[in-house]
Amino acid sequence: MDLSVPAGDLLALVGPSGCGKTTALRTIAGLERAGAGTITVGGRVLADATRHVRPEQRRIGWVPQSATLFPHLTVAQNVAFGLKGTGGSRHSAKRRAADPEVRRLIDLVGLASHADRLPAQLSGGQAQRVALARALAAGPDLVLLDEPFGALDPLLRQQLRDSTRAWLRAESVTGVLVTHDQSEALSVADHVAVMRDGEVLQQASPRTLFSRPVTPWVAGFVGDAVFLDAVVRSAGAGHDPVLRTTSELGEVPARWMGAVPPSSGETVRLMVRPAQVVPRAEGVRGRVTSLRFTGYDAVLTVELPTGTAVSALVPAAEAPDHDADIAVGVNGEALAYAAGQ
């Protein structure tokens, strides 16, 4: 796998369980020894064919899923434990709890009034903020976040992840976030890397990843997707041609995502997002077989005459009734991939 994170940016690492996300994080941290390759942070080589820098010497902060605070130390003392020079000593942590840098970090994460509390007196979200402040206390070149918001309720999760991004940016610290939540990755990270079976399939900005996934698998992993078989009628010129295709949803222009454009008559696989499948006065007729409201929007499942079911996202106020007969079509361009992908 290859990863590159610009200084001061946050990269989110996503992929199915068992694909290697946490192993990658542990290898960067030095908790696992790399079998091959090179790990470089801030211009320093931390691992290659001849060296393996110990974890405590890598200037890397770690924020785990569980805050893992020292229960017998106060908030300030837990943060002080991360300062350089404490040597992993609780006595040094207690002695340096009043250090101005400790107070600054506690204030940064919004816990100034909780400095003297013990971890048992904190909520889950507060404990995670202490864990982040402790990771920042060492002045790391890189902070690794291993699903630190996974155990929180949805509202607190959103608030804390947004705050964490703001704190990392304020400290100009580079970060790598491992998460199972694709929407979290797309909303908070500067870059997203999608992994599968130990391989990074695509690393891009959230906008590019969502709008130009390199494979149908990536497209379906990072968001809801509708896949259709289509026949090419003609292909435009250039290295990034638009195809004219005929599909089960009618005539659809499609941006070709492969290397060599297909010829007329070839079958390709189209991908559109549900928001592109829209009701039309003239379109392909179908029957609404399910209807699910998600707030301002509603997700429809429309069964086409061929038996294919497609998802459509419409404003809740405009949602048709269950079992309604409607006409739908595709708004904008689809993405076209080679058949069989």
XYZ file of C-alpha atoms in Angstrom:
341
model
C 0.000 0.000 0.000
C 1.052 3.581 -0.641
C -0.168 6.546 1.409
C 0.879 10.173 1.282
C -0.543 12.824 3.613
C 0.407 16.498 3.162
C 1.608 18.237 6.318
C -1.242 19.613 8.404
C -3.941 17.630 6.582
C -6.207 14.854 7.842
C -6.460 11.591 5.910
C -9.278 9.144 6.617
C -8.602 5.451 6.040
C -11.764 3.469 5.263
C -12.526 -0.067 4.183
C -14.389 -3.208 5.260
C -13.493 -5.023 8.470
C -10.288 -7.003 8.146
C -8.912 -5.028 5.200
C -5.848 -3.826 7.142
C -6.766 -0.357 8.408
C -5.724 -0.868 12.028
C -2.679 -2.907 10.995
C -1.587 0.028 8.821
C -2.060 2.413 11.758
C -0.134 0.140 14.145
C 2.687 -0.188 11.614
C 2.952 3.584 11.213
C 3.044 3.898 15.016
C 5.768 1.248 15.274
C 3.632 -1.199 17.259
C 3.987 -3.629 14.337
C 7.228 -4.090 12.426
C 6.987 -3.477 8.675
C 8.094 -6.479 6.640
C 9.132 -4.271 3.728
C 8.833 -0.743 2.432
C 9.490 2.658 3.971
C 7.650 4.822 6.508
C 8.623 8.478 6.559
C 7.061 11.183 8.738
C 8.118 14.816 8.482
C 11.205 13.874 6.490
C 12.368 11.316 9.105
C 12.649 7.685 8.038
C 10.978 5.637 10.777
C 11.146 2.243 9.105
C 12.896 0.739 6.115
C 14.913 -2.360 5.270
C 17.550 -1.612 7.924
C 15.804 0.298 10.729
C 12.782 0.249 12.995
C 12.438 3.328 15.213
C 10.815 2.450 18.535
C 7.220 3.721 19.033
C 8.138 6.136 21.841
C 10.796 7.728 19.635
C 8.589 8.355 16.602
C 6.926 11.607 17.771
C 3.528 10.135 16.947
C 0.390 10.611 19.056
C -2.242 7.870 19.381
C -5.948 8.331 20.168
C -7.628 4.910 20.532
C -11.314 4.018 20.352
C -11.407 3.814 24.126
C -9.849 6.850 25.818
C -7.762 4.600 28.158
C -7.105 7.359 30.684
C -5.262 6.653 33.918
C -8.128 6.346 36.429
C -6.050 7.597 39.402
C -4.878 10.779 37.615
C -6.894 13.946 37.096
C -7.618 15.413 33.660
C -4.654 17.775 33.974
C -2.371 14.971 35.144
C -3.458 12.692 32.306
C -2.633 15.423 29.795
C 0.677 16.172 31.558
C 1.610 12.505 31.179
C 1.975 13.159 27.453
C 4.478 16.008 27.861
C 8.046 15.474 26.795
C 10.317 14.731 29.716
C 7.817 13.007 31.975
C 9.425 9.670 31.201
C 6.174 7.783 31.690
C 6.182 8.660 35.387
C 2.944 9.420 37.227
C 4.946 11.502 39.726
C 6.265 13.698 36.920
C 2.722 13.933 35.488
C 1.362 15.117 38.840
C 4.215 17.589 39.259
C 3.681 19.088 35.805
C -0.134 19.251 35.895
C 0.017 23.034 36.301
C 2.325 23.446 33.293
C 1.036 26.288 31.016
C 1.044 23.934 28.024
C -1.219 21.505 29.877
C -3.638 24.288 30.709
C -3.548 25.520 27.106
C -4.427 22.096 25.719
C -7.193 21.522 28.268
C -8.645 24.886 27.303
C -8.248 24.017 23.598
C -10.485 20.954 24.000
C -13.006 22.869 26.098
C -12.352 21.229 29.474
C -10.833 24.090 31.483
C -13.441 23.644 34.220
C -12.751 19.887 34.414
C -8.976 19.989 34.958
C -9.147 18.547 38.481
C -11.717 15.839 37.791
C -10.943 12.140 37.627
C -11.829 10.086 34.505
C -14.740 8.421 36.357
C -16.354 11.868 36.579
C -16.254 12.436 32.802
C -18.644 11.526 30.007
C -17.419 9.426 27.079
C -17.038 12.487 24.866
C -15.111 14.389 27.546
C -12.778 11.431 28.056
C -12.016 11.340 24.329
C -11.176 15.039 24.403
C -8.705 14.391 27.226
C -7.152 11.564 25.185
C -6.687 13.923 22.247
C -5.168 16.646 24.447
C -2.760 14.049 25.902
C -1.747 12.979 22.379
C -1.125 16.616 21.399
C 0.884 17.329 24.557
C 3.996 15.620 23.194
C 4.087 17.965 20.180
C 3.768 15.070 17.704
C 4.507 15.253 14.002
C 1.517 12.986 13.401
C -1.604 11.954 15.328
C -3.214 8.577 14.650
C -6.921 8.272 15.496
C -8.225 4.711 15.664
C -12.024 5.048 15.513
C -12.069 7.462 18.477
C -15.751 8.363 18.023
C -17.174 4.873 17.490
C -18.690 4.445 20.958
C -20.426 7.835 21.082
C -24.045 8.658 20.292
C -24.635 10.149 16.803
C -25.049 13.809 17.845
C -22.007 13.829 20.143
C -20.046 11.899 17.534
C -20.643 14.599 14.922
C -19.809 17.424 17.322
C -16.608 15.795 18.541
C -15.297 14.825 15.118
C -15.852 18.391 13.842
C -14.135 19.813 16.924
C -11.251 17.356 16.594
C -10.663 18.440 13.001
C -10.646 22.089 14.125
C -8.182 21.344 16.970
C -5.788 19.459 14.701
C -5.914 22.322 12.217
C -5.318 24.881 14.989
C -2.225 22.927 16.081
C -1.062 22.363 12.449
C -0.829 18.634 13.179
C -1.078 15.989 10.465
C -3.593 13.243 11.200
C -4.641 9.786 10.013
C -8.139 8.689 11.032
C -9.346 5.092 10.794
C -13.135 4.856 10.638
C -15.862 2.446 9.554
C -18.173 5.384 8.860
C -17.854 6.484 5.228
C -19.984 9.605 5.783
C -17.664 10.577 8.644
C -14.626 10.194 6.408
C -16.157 12.208 3.574
C -17.349 14.999 5.876
C -14.293 15.569 8.070
C -11.159 14.547 6.141
C -9.082 16.450 3.594
C -8.213 13.174 1.856
C -9.787 9.717 1.938
C -8.049 6.424 1.165
C -10.204 3.366 0.441
C -8.668 -0.001 1.348
C -9.611 -3.531 0.355
C -7.659 -6.704 1.144
C -4.603 -4.780 2.287
C -4.472 -2.552 -0.799
C -5.294 1.130 -1.217
C -7.635 1.235 -4.216
C -8.003 5.016 -4.355
C -6.800 8.051 -2.411
C -8.437 11.362 -3.271
C -10.305 14.352 -1.906
C -13.814 13.561 -0.637
C -15.306 15.356 -3.654
C -13.235 13.407 -6.171
C -13.726 10.099 -4.389
C -17.505 10.456 -4.387
C -17.852 11.886 -7.890
C -15.096 9.924 -9.706
C -14.563 6.547 -7.977
C -12.064 4.471 -9.937
C -14.029 1.201 -9.704
C -17.657 0.199 -9.148
C -16.624 -1.391 -5.831
C -15.240 1.924 -4.559
C -18.371 3.698 -5.827
C -20.636 1.366 -3.881
C -18.482 1.477 -0.759
C -18.357 5.260 -0.334
C -22.047 5.913 -1.000
C -25.335 4.574 -2.295
C -25.065 3.650 -5.948
C -27.305 2.418 -8.748
C -25.676 0.096 -11.286
C -27.096 -0.533 -14.760
C -25.974 -2.452 -17.807
C -25.919 -0.328 -20.945
C -24.989 -0.537 -24.616
C -22.658 2.054 -26.147
C -24.119 3.955 -29.097
C -21.135 6.232 -29.688
C -18.064 7.543 -27.857
C -16.747 11.086 -27.785
C -13.154 12.024 -28.556
C -10.308 12.675 -26.118
C -8.786 10.911 -23.108
C -11.907 11.376 -20.937
C -14.749 10.775 -23.410
C -18.486 10.923 -22.816
C -20.357 7.909 -24.160
C -23.885 7.859 -25.510
C -25.503 4.780 -24.027
C -28.879 3.060 -23.891
C -29.806 1.508 -20.550
C -32.864 0.285 -18.656
C -33.388 3.949 -17.694
C -33.270 5.111 -21.285
C -30.632 7.206 -23.029
C -27.863 8.144 -20.555
C -24.659 10.094 -21.249
C -21.776 8.507 -19.348
C -18.209 9.547 -18.574
C -15.812 6.686 -19.414
C -13.611 5.672 -16.440
C -11.338 3.195 -18.204
C -8.161 3.533 -20.253
C -9.345 2.534 -23.750
C -12.826 3.793 -24.722
C -15.300 1.097 -25.781
C -16.615 0.758 -29.302
C -20.204 1.145 -30.440
C -22.281 -1.885 -29.556
C -20.174 -2.875 -26.529
C -21.802 -3.413 -23.138
C -20.631 -1.271 -20.209
C -21.607 -0.911 -16.581
C -23.096 2.428 -15.545
C -23.091 3.953 -12.057
C -25.383 6.774 -10.964
C -26.185 8.076 -7.504
C -29.800 7.772 -6.273
C -30.079 11.578 -6.296
C -29.636 11.403 -10.101
C -32.633 9.077 -10.539
C -35.504 11.550 -10.748
C -39.216 11.435 -11.613
C -39.973 12.770 -15.090
C -43.046 13.472 -17.138
C -41.513 11.319 -19.856
C -39.273 8.485 -18.766
C -39.164 4.776 -18.035
C -42.275 3.643 -16.164
C -41.848 1.824 -12.877
C -43.651 0.950 -9.650
C -42.681 2.258 -6.219
C -42.099 -0.888 -4.146
C -40.707 0.774 -1.015
C -40.575 4.228 0.503
C -38.315 5.351 3.355
C -38.236 8.855 4.793
C -34.882 10.168 6.005
C -35.917 13.656 7.089
C -36.088 16.217 4.308
C -35.605 13.454 1.718
C -37.209 10.139 0.894
C -35.548 7.067 -0.612
C -37.685 5.216 -3.146
C -37.189 1.763 -4.608
C -38.618 1.703 -8.120
C -39.106 -1.600 -9.925
C -38.650 -1.243 -13.692
C -40.543 -3.313 -16.305
C -37.445 -5.510 -16.687
C -37.614 -6.424 -12.987
C -34.571 -4.333 -12.069
C -34.987 -2.305 -8.872
C -33.344 1.134 -8.693
C -33.081 3.616 -5.821
C -34.156 7.233 -6.172
C -33.713 10.117 -3.736
C -36.468 12.757 -3.838
C -37.598 15.616 -1.556
C -39.874 14.196 1.142
C -42.643 16.621 0.236
C -42.642 15.314 -3.351
C -42.487 11.592 -2.538
C -45.085 9.477 -4.380
C -47.207 6.900 -2.582
C -46.178 3.311 -2.120
C -47.220 1.225 -5.164
C -47.511 4.371 -7.294
C -46.732 4.130 -10.998
C -44.142 6.763 -11.940
C -41.741 7.591 -14.765
C -38.055 8.082 -13.949
C -34.877 8.992 -15.770
C -31.258 9.909 -15.085
C -30.272 13.507 -14.429
C -26.727 14.385 -15.538
C -23.897 12.057 -16.503
C -23.372 8.518 -15.298
C -19.945 6.947 -14.876
C -19.176 4.061 -17.217
C -16.925 1.106 -16.361
C -15.939 -1.997 -18.272
C -18.541 -4.744 -18.120
C -17.840 -7.323 -15.441
C -16.197 -4.923 -13.002
